[in-house]
Coordinates of C-alpha atoms in Angstrom, one line a residue:
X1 CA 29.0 -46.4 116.5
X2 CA 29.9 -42.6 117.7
X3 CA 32.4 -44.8 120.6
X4 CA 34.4 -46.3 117.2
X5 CA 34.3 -42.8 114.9
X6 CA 35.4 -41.1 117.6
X7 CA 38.4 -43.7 117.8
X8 CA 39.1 -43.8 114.7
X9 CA 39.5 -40.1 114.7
X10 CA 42.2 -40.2 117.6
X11 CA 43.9 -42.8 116.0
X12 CA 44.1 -40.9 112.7
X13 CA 45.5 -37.4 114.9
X14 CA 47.7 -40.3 116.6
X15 CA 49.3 -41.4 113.9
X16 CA 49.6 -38.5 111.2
X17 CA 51.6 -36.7 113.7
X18 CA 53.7 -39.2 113.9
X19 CA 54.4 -39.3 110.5
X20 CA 54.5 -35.4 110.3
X21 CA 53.6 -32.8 112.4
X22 CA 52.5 -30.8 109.9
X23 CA 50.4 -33.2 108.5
X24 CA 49.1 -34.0 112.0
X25 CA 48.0 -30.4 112.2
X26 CA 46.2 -30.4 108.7
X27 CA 44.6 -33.7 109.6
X28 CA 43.3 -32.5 113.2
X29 CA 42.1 -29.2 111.5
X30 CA 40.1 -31.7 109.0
X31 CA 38.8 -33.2 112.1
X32 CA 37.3 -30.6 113.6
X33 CA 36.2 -29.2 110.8
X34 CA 33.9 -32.2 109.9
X35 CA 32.9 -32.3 113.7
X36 CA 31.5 -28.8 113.6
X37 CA 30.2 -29.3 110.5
X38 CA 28.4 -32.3 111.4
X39 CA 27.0 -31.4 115.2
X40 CA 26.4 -27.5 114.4
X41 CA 23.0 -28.8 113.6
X42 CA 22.6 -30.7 116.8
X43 CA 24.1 -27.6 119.0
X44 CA 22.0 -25.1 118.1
X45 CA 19.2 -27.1 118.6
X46 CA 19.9 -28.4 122.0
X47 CA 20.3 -24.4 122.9
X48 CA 16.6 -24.0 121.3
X49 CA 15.5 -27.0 123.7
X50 CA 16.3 -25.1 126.9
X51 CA 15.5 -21.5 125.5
X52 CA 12.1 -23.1 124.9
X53 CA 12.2 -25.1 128.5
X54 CA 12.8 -21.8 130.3
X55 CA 9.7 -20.1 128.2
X56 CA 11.6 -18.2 126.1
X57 CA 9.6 -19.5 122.5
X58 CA 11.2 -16.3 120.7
X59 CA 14.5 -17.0 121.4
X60 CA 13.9 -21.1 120.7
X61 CA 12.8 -20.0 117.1
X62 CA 15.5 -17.9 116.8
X63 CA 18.2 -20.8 117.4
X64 CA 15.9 -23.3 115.6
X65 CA 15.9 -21.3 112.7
X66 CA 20.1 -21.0 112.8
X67 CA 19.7 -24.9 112.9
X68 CA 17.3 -25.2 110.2
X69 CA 19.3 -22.9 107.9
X70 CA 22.3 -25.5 108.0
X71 CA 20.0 -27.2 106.0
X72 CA 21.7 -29.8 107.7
X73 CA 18.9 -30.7 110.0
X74 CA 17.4 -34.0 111.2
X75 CA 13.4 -34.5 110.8
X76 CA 13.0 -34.8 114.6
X77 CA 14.7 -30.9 115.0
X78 CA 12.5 -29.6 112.2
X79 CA 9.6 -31.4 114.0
X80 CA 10.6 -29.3 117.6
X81 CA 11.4 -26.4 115.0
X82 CA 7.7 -26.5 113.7
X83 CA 6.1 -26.8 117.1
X84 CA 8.2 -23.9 118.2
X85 CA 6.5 -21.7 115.4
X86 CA 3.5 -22.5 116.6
X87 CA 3.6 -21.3 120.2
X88 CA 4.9 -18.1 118.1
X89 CA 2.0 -18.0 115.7
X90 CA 4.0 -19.3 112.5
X91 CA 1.3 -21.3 111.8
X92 CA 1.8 -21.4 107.7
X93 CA 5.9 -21.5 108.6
X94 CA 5.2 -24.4 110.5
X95 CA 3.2 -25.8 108.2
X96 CA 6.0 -25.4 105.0
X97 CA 8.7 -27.2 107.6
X98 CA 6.3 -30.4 108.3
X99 CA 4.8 -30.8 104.7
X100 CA 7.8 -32.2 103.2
X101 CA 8.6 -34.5 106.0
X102 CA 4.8 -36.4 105.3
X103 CA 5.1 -36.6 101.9
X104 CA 8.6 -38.3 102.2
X105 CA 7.9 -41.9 100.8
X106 CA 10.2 -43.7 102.6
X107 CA 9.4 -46.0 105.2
X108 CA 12.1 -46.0 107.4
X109 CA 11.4 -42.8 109.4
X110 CA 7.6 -43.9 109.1
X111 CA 6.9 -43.4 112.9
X112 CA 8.8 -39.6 112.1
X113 CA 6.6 -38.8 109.3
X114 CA 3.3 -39.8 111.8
X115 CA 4.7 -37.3 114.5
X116 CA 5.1 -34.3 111.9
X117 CA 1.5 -35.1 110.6
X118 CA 0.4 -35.2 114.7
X119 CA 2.0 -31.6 114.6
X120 CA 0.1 -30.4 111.5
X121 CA -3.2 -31.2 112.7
X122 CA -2.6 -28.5 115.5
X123 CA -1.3 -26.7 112.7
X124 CA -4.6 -27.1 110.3
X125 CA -6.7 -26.3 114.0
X126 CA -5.0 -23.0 114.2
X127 CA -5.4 -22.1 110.1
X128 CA -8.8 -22.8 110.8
X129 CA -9.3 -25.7 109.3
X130 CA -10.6 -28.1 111.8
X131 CA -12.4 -31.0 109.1
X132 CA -8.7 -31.3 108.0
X133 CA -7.1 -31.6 111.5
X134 CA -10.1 -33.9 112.7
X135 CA -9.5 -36.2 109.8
X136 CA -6.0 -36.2 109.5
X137 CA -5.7 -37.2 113.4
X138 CA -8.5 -39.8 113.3
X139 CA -6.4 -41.6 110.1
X140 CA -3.5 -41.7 112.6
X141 CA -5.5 -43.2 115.4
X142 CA -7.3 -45.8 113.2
X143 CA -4.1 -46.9 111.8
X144 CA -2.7 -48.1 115.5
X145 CA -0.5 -44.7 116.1
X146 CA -1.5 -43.8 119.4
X147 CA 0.5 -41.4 122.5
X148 CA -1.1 -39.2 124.8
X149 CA -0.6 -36.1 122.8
X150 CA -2.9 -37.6 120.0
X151 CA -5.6 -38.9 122.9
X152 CA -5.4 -34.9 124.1
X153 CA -5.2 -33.7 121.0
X154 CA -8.7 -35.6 119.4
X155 CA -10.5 -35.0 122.7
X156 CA -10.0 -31.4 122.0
X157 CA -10.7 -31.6 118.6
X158 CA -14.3 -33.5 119.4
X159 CA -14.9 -31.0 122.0
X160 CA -15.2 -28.1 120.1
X161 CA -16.3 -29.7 117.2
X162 CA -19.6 -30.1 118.7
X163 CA -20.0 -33.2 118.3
X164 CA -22.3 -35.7 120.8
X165 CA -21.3 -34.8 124.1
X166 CA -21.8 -39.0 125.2
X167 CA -19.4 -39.8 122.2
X168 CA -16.8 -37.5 123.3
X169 CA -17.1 -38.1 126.8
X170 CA -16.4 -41.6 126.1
X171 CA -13.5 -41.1 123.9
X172 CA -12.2 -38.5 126.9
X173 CA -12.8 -41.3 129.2
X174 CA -10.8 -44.1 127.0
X175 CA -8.1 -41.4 127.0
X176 CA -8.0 -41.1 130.7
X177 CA -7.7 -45.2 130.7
X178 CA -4.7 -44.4 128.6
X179 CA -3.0 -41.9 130.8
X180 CA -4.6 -40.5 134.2
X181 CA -2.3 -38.1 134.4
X182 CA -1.7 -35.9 131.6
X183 CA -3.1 -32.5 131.8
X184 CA -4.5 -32.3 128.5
X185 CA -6.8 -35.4 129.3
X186 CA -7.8 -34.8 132.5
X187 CA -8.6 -31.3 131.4
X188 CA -10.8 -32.4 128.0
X189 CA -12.6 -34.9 130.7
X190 CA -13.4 -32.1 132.9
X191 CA -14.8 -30.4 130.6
X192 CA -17.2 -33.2 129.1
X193 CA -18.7 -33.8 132.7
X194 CA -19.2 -29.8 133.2
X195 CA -20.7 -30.0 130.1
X196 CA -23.1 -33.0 131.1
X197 CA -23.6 -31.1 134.2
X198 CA -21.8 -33.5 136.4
X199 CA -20.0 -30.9 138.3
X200 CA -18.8 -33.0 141.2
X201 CA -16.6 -35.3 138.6
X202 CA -15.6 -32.1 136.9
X203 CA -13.9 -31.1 140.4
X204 CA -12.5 -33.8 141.1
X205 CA -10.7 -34.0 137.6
X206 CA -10.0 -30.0 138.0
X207 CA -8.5 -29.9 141.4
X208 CA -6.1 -33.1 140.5
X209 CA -4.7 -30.8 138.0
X210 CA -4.5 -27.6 140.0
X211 CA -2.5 -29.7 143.1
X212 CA 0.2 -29.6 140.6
X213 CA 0.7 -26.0 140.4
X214 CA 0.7 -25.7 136.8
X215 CA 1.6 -23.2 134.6
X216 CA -1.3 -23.3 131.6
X217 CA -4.2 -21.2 131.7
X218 CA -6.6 -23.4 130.7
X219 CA -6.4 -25.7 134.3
X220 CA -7.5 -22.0 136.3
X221 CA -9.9 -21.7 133.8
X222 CA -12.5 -24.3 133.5
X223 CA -11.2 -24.7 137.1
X224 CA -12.8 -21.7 138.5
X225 CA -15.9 -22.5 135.4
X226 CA -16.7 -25.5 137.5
X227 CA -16.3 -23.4 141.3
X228 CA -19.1 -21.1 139.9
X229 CA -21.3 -23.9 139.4
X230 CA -20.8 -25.4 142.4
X231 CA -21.2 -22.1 144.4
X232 CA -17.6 -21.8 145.0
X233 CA -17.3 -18.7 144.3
X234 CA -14.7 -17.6 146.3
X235 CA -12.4 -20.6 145.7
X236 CA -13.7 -19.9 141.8
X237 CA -12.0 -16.1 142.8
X238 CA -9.0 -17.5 144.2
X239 CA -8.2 -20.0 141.1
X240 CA -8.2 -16.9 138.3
X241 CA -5.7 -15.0 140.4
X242 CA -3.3 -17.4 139.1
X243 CA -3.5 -17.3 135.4
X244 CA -1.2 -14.1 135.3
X245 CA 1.6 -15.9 136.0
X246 CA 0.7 -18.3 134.0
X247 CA 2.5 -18.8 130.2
X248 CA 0.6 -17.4 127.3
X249 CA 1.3 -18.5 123.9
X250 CA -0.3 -18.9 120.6
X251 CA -1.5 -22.3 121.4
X252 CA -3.3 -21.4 124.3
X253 CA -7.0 -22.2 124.2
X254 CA -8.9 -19.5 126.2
X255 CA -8.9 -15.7 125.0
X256 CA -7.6 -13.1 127.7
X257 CA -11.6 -12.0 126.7
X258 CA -12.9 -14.7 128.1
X259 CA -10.7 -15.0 131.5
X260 CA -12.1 -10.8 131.7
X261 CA -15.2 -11.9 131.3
X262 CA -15.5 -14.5 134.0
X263 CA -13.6 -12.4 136.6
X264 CA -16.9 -10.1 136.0
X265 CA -19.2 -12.6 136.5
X266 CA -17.2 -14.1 139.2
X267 CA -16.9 -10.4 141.0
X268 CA -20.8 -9.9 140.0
X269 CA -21.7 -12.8 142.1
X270 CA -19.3 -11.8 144.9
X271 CA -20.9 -8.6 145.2

């Protein structure tokens, strides 16, 4: 469809200059008018997606925002807007950008009004408002609307819930079923067999994730959690030395406390 537009646009510059060349250049001004107008939308957004790619989430919400303000928008950009906001801690932003696409009664973006409400449960999480965020997420998985994000996302949720550890392990392990190599999943796995003590399956899990050099705190983490209670403590040493480099945002899931507070112990033991 774009392929015949853009067609009929050069035939339309084609042929009104050669009826008139003045008219040609009124009609090509028209033109690119509309195309500016129509894709400004799309351009700053596609600026946002690699200011966000390279880390840079301030300068992503910046050019979301210029995108947004067209008011011009498609849902899926105001989706990426809203996630944006929340590596920048816009939570109740975020939340005022996603409402409206949920509540749209239309069923033809159906599948786009189920990934805003995936967004808002992080969203509700973050407010504080876990029951919401658990129930919300656990409506979209019941009704068939299932991706790895959701299967990392509901682990998460059921881990610090405090829920039965067995129930949560098994959901953790269904979601590994699902996708073996997502971070999120193998790192809310981990975590249920250090939590059931199971500390060899917790490494295992842990240094899967860590051969991929990543770049989220959380994998050094409960990484160097599980060295310590294997004895490892030097390798447990070695693994906190890299969250420093590692990306920080407001959707990161360990304090900069807590990562002070293991290097102690870590240190304490090494002494």
């Amino acid at each position: 469809m774009n392929f015949f537009y853009a067609l009929l646009a050069a035939a339309a510059i084609f042929f009104s200059y050669r009826f008139n060349l003045y008219f040609g250049i009124i009609v090509t001004a028209f033109i690119v008018f509309y195309i500016i107008y129509r894709y400004i939308p799309t351009y700053w957004a596609v600026k946002a997606q690699r200011a966000f790619a390279a880390g840079d989430f301030k300068e992503a919400k910046r050019l979301y925002k210029k995108s947004y303000d067209t008011n011009r928008a498609k849902a899926q950009i105001k989706i990426n807007y809203a996630y944006t906001l929340m590596r920048t801690g816009d939570f109740d932003e975020a939340e005022q950008i996603l409402n409206p696409i949920v509540r749209v009664k239309t069923t033809k973006k159906d599948n786009l009004k189920k990934s805003a409400k995936q967004q808002r449960c992080m969203v509700y999480y973050k407010q504080g408002r876990l029951d919401e965020a658990m129930e919300d997420a656990m409506e979209l998985f019941n009704d068939g609307y299932r991706n790895t994000q959701m299967y990392g996302m509901i682990g998460y949720f059921k881990l610090i819930s405090g829920g039965d550890i067995d129930e949560t392990t098994r959901f953790c392990e269904e979601a590994y079923d699902y996708n073996s190599d997502d971070r999120d999943i193998m790192d809310n796995l981990s975590i249920c067999y250090y939590r059931k003590g199971e500390y060899d399956k917790a490494a295992e899990l842990s240094d899967k994730i860590i051969a991929d050099a990543p770049k989220f705190v959380e994998a050094y983490y409960h990484g160097a959690q599980i060295a310590v209670k294997r004895g490892e403590y030097k390798k447990a040493a070695e693994l906190m030395t890299h969250i420093d480099s590692c990306r920080w945002s407001n959707m990161t899931t360990v304090s900069r406390e807590e990562v002070d507070e293991l290097n102690k112990q870590i240190k304490e033991r090494l002494s």
